[in-house]
PDB file of C-alpha atoms in Angstrom:
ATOM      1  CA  UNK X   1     -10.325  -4.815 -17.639  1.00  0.00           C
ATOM      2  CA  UNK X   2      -7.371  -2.825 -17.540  1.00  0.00           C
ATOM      3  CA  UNK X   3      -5.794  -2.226 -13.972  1.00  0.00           C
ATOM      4  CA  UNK X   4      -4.027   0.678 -12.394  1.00  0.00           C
ATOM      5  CA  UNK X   5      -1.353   1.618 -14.789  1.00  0.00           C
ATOM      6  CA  UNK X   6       2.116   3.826 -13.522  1.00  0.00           C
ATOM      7  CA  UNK X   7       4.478   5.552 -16.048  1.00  0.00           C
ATOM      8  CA  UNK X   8       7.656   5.775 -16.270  1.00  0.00           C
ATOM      9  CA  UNK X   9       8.506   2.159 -14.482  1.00  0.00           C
ATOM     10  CA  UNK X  10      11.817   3.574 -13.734  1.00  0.00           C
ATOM     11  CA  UNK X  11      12.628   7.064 -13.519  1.00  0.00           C
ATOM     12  CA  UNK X  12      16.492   7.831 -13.024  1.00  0.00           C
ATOM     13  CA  UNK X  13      17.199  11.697 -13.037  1.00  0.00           C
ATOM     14  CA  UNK X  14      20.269  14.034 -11.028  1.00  0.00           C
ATOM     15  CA  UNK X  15      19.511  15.609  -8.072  1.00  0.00           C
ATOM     16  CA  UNK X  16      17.972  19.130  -8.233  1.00  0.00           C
ATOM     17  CA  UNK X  17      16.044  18.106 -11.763  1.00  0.00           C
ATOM     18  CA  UNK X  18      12.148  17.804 -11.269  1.00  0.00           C
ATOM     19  CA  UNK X  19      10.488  14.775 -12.310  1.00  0.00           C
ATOM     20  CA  UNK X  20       6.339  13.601 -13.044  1.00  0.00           C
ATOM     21  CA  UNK X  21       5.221  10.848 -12.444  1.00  0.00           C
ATOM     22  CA  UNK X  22       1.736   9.830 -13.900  1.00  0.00           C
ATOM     23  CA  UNK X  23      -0.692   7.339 -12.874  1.00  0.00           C
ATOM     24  CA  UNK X  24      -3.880   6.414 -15.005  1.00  0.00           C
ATOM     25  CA  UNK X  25      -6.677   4.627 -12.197  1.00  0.00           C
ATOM     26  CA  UNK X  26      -9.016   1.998 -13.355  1.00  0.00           C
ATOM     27  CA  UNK X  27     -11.613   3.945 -15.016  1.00  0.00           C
ATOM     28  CA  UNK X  28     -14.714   5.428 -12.962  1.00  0.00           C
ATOM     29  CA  UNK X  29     -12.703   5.068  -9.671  1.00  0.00           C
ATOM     30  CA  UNK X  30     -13.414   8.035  -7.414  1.00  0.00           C
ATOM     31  CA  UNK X  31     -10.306   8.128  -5.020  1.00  0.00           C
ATOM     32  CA  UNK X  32      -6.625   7.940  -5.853  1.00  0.00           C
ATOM     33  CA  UNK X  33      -3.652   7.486  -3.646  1.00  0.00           C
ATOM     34  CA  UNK X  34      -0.371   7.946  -3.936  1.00  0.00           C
ATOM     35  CA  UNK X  35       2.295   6.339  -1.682  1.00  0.00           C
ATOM     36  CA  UNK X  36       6.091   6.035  -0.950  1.00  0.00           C
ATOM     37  CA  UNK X  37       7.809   3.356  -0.559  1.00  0.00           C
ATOM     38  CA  UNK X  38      11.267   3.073   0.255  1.00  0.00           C
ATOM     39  CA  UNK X  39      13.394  -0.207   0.010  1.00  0.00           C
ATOM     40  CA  UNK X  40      12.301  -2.968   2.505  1.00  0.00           C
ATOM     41  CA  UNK X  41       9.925  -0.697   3.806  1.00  0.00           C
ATOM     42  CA  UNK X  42       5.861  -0.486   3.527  1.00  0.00           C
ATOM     43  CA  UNK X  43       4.096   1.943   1.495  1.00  0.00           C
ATOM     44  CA  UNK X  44       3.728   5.489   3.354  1.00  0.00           C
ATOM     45  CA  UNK X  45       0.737   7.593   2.488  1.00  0.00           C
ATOM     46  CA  UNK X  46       1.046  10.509   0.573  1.00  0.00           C
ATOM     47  CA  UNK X  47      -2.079  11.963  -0.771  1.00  0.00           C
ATOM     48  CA  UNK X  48      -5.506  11.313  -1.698  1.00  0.00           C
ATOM     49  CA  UNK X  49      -8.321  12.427  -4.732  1.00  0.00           C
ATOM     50  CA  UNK X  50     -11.190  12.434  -4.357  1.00  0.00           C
ATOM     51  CA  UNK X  51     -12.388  12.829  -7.678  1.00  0.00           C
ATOM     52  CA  UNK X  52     -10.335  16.203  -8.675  1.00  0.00           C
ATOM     53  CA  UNK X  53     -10.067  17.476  -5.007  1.00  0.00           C
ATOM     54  CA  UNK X  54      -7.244  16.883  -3.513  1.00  0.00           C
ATOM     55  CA  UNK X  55      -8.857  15.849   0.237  1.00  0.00           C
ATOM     56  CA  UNK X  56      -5.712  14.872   1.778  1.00  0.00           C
ATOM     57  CA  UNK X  57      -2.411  16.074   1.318  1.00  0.00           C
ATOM     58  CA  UNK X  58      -0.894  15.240   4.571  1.00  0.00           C
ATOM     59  CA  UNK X  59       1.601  12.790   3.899  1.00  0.00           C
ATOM     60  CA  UNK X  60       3.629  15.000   1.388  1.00  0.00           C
ATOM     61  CA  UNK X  61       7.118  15.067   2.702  1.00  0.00           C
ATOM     62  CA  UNK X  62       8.068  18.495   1.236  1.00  0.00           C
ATOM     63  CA  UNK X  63       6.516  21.347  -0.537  1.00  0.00           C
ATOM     64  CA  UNK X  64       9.068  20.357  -3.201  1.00  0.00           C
ATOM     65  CA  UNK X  65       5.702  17.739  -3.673  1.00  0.00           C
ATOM     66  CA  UNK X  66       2.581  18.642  -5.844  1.00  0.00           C
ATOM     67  CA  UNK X  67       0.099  16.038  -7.194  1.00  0.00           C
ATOM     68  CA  UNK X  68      -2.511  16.893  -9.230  1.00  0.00           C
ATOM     69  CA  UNK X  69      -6.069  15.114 -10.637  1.00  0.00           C
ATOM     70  CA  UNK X  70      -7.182  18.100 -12.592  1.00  0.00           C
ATOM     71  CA  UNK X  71     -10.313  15.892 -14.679  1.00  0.00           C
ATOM     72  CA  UNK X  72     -10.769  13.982 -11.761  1.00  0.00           C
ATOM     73  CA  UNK X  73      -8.944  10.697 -13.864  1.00  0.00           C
ATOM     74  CA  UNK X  74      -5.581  10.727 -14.937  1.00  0.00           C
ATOM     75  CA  UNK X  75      -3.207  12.030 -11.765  1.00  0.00           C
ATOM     76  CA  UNK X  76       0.496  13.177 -11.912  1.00  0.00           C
ATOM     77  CA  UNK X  77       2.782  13.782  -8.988  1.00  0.00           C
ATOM     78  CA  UNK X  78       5.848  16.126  -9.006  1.00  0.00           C
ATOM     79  CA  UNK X  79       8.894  16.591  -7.140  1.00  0.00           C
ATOM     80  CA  UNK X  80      10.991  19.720  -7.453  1.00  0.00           C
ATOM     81  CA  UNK X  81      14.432  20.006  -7.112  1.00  0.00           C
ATOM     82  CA  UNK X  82      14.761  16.334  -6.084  1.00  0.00           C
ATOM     83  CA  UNK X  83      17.566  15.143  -4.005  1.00  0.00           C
ATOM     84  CA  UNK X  84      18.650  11.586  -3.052  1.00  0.00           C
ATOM     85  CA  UNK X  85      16.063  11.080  -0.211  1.00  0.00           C
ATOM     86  CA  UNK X  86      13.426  10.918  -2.813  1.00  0.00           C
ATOM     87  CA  UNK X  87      14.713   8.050  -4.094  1.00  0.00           C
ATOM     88  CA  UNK X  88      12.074   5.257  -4.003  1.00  0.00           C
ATOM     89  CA  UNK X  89       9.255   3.449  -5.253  1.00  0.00           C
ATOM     90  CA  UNK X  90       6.061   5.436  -6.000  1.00  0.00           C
ATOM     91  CA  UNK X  91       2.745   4.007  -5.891  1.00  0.00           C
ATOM     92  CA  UNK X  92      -0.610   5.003  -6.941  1.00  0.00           C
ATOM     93  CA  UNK X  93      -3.924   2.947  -5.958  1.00  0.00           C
ATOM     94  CA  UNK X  94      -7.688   3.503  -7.008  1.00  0.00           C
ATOM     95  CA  UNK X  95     -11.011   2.478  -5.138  1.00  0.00           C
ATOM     96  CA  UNK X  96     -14.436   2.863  -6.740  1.00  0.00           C
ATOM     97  CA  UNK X  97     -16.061   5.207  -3.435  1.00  0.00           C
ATOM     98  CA  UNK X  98     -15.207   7.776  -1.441  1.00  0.00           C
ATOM     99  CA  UNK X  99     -12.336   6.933   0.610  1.00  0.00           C
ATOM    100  CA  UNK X 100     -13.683   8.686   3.788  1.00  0.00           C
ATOM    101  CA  UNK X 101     -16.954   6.586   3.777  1.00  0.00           C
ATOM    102  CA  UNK X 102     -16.467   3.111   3.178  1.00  0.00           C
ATOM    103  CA  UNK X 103     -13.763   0.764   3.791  1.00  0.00           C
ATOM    104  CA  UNK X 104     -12.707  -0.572   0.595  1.00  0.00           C
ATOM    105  CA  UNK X 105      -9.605  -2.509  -1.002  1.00  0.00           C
ATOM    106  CA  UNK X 106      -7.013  -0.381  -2.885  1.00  0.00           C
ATOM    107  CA  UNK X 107      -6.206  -0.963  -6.112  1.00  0.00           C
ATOM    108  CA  UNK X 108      -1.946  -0.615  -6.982  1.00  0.00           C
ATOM    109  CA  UNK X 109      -0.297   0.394  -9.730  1.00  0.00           C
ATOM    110  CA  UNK X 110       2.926  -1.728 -10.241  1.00  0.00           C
ATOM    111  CA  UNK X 111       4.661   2.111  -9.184  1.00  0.00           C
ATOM    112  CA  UNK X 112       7.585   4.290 -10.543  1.00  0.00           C
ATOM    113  CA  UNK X 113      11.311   3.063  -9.220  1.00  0.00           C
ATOM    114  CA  UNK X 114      12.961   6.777  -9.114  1.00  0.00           C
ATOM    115  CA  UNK X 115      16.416   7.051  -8.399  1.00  0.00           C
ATOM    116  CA  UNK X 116      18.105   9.955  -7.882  1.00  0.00           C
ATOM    117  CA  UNK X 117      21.815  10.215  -8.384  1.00  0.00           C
TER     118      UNK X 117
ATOM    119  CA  UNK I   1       5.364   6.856  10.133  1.00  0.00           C
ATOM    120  CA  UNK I   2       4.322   3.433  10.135  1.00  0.00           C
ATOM    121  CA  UNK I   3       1.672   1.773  12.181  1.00  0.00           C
ATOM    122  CA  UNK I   4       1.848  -1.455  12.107  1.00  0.00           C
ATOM    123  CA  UNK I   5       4.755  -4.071  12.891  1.00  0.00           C
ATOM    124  CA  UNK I   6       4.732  -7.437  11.032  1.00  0.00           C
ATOM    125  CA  UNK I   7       6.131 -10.786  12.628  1.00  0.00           C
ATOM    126  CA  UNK I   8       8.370 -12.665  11.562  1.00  0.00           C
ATOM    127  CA  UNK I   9      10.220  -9.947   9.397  1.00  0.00           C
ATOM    128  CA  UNK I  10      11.263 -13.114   7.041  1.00  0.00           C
ATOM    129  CA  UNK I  11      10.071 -16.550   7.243  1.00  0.00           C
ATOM    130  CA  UNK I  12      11.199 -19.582   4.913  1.00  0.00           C
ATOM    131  CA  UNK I  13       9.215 -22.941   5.181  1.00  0.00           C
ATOM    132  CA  UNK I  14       8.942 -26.102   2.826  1.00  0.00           C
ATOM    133  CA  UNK I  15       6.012 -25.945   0.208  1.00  0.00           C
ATOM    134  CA  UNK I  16       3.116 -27.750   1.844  1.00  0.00           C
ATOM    135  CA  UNK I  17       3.793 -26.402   5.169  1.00  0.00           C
ATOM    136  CA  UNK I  18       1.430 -23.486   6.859  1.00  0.00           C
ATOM    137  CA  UNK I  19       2.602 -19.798   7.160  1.00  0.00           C
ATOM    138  CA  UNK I  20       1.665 -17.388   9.597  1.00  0.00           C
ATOM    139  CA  UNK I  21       1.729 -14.131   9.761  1.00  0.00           C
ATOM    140  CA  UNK I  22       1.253 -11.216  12.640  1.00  0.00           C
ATOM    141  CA  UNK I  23       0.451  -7.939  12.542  1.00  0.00           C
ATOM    142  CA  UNK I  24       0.303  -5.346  15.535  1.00  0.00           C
ATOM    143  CA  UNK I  25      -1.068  -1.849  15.435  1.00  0.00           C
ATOM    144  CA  UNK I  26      -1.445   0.794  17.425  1.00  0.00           C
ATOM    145  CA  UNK I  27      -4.152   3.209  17.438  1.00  0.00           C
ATOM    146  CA  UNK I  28      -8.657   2.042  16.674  1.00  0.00           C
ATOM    147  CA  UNK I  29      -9.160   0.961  13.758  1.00  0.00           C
ATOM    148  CA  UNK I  30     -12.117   0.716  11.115  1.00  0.00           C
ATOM    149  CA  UNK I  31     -10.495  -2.533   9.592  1.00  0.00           C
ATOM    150  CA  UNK I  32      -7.575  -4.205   8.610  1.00  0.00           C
ATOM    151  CA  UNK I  33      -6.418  -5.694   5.471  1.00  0.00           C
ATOM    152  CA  UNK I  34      -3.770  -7.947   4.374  1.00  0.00           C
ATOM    153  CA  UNK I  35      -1.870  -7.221   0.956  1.00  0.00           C
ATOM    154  CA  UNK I  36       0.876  -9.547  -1.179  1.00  0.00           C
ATOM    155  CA  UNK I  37       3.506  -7.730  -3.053  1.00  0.00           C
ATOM    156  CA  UNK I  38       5.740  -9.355  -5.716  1.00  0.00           C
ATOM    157  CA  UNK I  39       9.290  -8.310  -6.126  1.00  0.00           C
ATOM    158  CA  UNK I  40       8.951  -5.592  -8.214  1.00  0.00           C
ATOM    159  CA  UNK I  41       5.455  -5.332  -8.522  1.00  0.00           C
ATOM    160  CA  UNK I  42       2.714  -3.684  -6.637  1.00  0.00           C
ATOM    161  CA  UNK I  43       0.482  -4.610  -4.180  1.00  0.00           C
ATOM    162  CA  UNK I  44      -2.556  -6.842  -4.646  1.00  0.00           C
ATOM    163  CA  UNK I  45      -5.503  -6.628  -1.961  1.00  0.00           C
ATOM    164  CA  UNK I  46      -5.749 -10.161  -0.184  1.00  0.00           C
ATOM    165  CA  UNK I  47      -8.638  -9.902   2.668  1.00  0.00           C
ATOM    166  CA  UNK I  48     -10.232  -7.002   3.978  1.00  0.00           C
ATOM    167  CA  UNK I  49     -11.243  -7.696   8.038  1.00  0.00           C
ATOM    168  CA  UNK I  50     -13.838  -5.040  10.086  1.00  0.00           C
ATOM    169  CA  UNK I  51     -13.441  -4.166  13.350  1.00  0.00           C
ATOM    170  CA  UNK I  52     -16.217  -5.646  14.460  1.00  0.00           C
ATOM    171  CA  UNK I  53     -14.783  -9.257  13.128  1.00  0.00           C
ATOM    172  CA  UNK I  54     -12.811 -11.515  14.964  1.00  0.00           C
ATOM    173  CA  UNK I  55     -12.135 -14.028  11.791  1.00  0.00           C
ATOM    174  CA  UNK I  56     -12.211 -14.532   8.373  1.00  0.00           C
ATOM    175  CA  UNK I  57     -11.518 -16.602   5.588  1.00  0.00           C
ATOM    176  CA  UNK I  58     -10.631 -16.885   1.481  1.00  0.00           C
ATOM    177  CA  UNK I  59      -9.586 -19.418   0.200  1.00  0.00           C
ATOM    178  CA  UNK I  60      -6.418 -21.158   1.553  1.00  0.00           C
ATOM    179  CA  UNK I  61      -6.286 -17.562   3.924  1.00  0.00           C
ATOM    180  CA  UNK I  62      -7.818 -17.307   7.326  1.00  0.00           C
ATOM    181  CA  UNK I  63      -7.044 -13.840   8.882  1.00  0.00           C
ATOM    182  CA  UNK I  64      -7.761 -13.242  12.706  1.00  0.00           C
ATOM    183  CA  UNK I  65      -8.238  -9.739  14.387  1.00  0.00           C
ATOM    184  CA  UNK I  66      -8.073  -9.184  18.369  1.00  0.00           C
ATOM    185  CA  UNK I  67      -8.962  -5.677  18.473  1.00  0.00           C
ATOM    186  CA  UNK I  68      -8.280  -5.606  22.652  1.00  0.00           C
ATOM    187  CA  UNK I  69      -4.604  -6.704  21.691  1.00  0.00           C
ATOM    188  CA  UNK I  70      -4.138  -4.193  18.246  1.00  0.00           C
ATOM    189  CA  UNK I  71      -3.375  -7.484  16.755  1.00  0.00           C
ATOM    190  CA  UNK I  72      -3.710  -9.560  13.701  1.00  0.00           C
ATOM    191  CA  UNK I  73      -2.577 -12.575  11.781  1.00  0.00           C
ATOM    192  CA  UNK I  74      -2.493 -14.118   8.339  1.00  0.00           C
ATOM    193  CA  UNK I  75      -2.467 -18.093   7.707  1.00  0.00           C
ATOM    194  CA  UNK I  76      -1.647 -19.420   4.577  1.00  0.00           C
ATOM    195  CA  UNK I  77      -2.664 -23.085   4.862  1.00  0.00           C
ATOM    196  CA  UNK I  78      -0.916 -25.574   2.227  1.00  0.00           C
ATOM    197  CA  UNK I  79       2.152 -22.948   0.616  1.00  0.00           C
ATOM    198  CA  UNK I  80       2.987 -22.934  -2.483  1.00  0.00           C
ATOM    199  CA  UNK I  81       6.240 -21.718  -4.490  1.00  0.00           C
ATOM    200  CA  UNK I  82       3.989 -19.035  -6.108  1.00  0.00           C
ATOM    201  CA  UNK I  83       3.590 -17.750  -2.160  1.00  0.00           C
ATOM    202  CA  UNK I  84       6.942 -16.395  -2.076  1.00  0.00           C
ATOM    203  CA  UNK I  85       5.818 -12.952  -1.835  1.00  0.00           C
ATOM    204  CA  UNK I  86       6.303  -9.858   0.928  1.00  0.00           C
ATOM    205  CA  UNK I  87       2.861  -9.844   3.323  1.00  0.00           C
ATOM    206  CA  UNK I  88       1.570  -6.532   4.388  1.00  0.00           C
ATOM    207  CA  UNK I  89      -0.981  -5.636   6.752  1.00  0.00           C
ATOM    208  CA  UNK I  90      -2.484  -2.338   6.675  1.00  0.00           C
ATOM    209  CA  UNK I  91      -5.070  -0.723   8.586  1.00  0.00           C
ATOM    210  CA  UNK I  92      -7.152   2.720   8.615  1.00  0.00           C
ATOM    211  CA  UNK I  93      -8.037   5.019  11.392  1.00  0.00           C
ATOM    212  CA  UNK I  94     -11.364   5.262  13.558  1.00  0.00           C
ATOM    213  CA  UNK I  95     -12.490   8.783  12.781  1.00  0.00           C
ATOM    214  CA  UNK I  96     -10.911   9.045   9.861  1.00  0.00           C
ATOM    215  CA  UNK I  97      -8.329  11.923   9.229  1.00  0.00           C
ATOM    216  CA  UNK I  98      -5.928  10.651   6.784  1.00  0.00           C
ATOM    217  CA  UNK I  99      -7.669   9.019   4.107  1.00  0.00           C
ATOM    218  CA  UNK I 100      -4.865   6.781   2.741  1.00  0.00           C
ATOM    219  CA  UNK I 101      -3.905   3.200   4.501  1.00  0.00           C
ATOM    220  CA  UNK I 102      -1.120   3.040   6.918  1.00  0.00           C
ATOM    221  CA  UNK I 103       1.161  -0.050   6.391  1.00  0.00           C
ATOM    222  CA  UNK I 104       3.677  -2.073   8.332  1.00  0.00           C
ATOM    223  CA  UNK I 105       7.086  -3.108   7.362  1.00  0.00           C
ATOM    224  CA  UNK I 106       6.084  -6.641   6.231  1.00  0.00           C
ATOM    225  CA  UNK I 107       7.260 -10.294   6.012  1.00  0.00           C
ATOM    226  CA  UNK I 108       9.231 -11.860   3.393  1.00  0.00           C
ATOM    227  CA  UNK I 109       7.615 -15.133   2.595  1.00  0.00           C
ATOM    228  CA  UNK I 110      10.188 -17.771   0.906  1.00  0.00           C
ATOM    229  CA  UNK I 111       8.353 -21.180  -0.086  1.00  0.00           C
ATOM    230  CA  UNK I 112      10.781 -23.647  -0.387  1.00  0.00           C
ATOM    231  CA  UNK I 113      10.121 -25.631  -3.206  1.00  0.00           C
TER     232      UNK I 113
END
């Protein structure tokens, strides 16, 4: 079946220009993450969906941020007015359950390479 | 911020060899896992170890977890060129809070063909 799939793979825009990023999970997963990950680096959380509520919004840098799950499937995250910090990889993972009661294995996307000039 | 620190930060060994892998953390966890990323690519779940489990194994992978030292690590037994990969380990809180995984930095794995 089809896995965790991330669109654009690259993303190149000027600073101050928003950007979306969109992540379709493996169908029928409940929770969706999204992370950043900066070169050399591990993933940093930034949010999490369960279903369309967004549970956990802690890890968003910025309120230049905003991710959204609005059908509880496809999600897209947006950055306003971007500048060169937000340069990195963005991931998005699935898991079939609740993230807050079970322990499960994430699911990655292959994520979004954004680089802002 | 991360959580976790991963030792060695970049190993290179001769296919056929054994890798290992550690992984410290610092606050109770509910488990840890281990991940693989590709260059380029993202990453792929490897083992998933509870809290209440000192070892485990998949495979060519046997992952240990001391919970009194925060620690883990990751053996590869008998490498393989299609190894060469960056090893993660990542863990999740006791009690919850955040719901997403926090990571560590990771080790560069170079199998030596």
């Amino acid at each position: 079946g089809a896995g965790v799939s991330q669109s654009p793979r690259y993303k190149v825009a000027k600073r101050g220009q928003d950007v979306a990023l969109r992540c379709d999970p493996i169908s029928g997963h409940v929770s969706l993450f999204w992370y950043q990950q900066a070169l050399g680096q591990g993933p940093e959380f930034l949010t999490y969906f369960q279903n369309e509520a967004q549970l956990d919004k802690s890890g968003l840098p910025s309120d230049r941020f905003f991710a959204e799950r609005p059908e509880g499937s496809v999600s897209t995250l947006k950055i306003q007015r971007t500048q060169q910090e937000d340069s990195a990889v963005y991931l998005c993972a699935s898991s079939p359950r609740p993230g807050q009661t079970w322990s499960q294995p994430q699911h990655f996307g292959d994520g979004t390479r954004l680089s802002i000039l | 911020s991360q959580q976790g620190e991963e030792d060695p930060q970049a190993l290179s060994i001769q296919e056929g060899e054994n890798a290992t892998m550690n992984c410290s953390y610092k606050t109770s966890i509910n488990n840890l896992q281990w991940y693989r990323q590709n260059s380029g690519r993202g990453l792929v779940h490897l083992i998933l170890i509870r809290s209440n489990e000192r070892e485990k194994h998949s495979g060519r992978l046997r992952v240990t977890l001391d919970t009194s030292k925060k620690s883990s690590s990751l053996l590869i037994t008998a490498s393989r060129a299609a190894d060469t990969a960056s090893y993660f380990c990542a863990t999740d809180a006791l009690g919850g809070g955040a719901d997403g995984l926090t990571f560590g930095k990771g080790t560069h794995l170079i199998i030596q063909p």
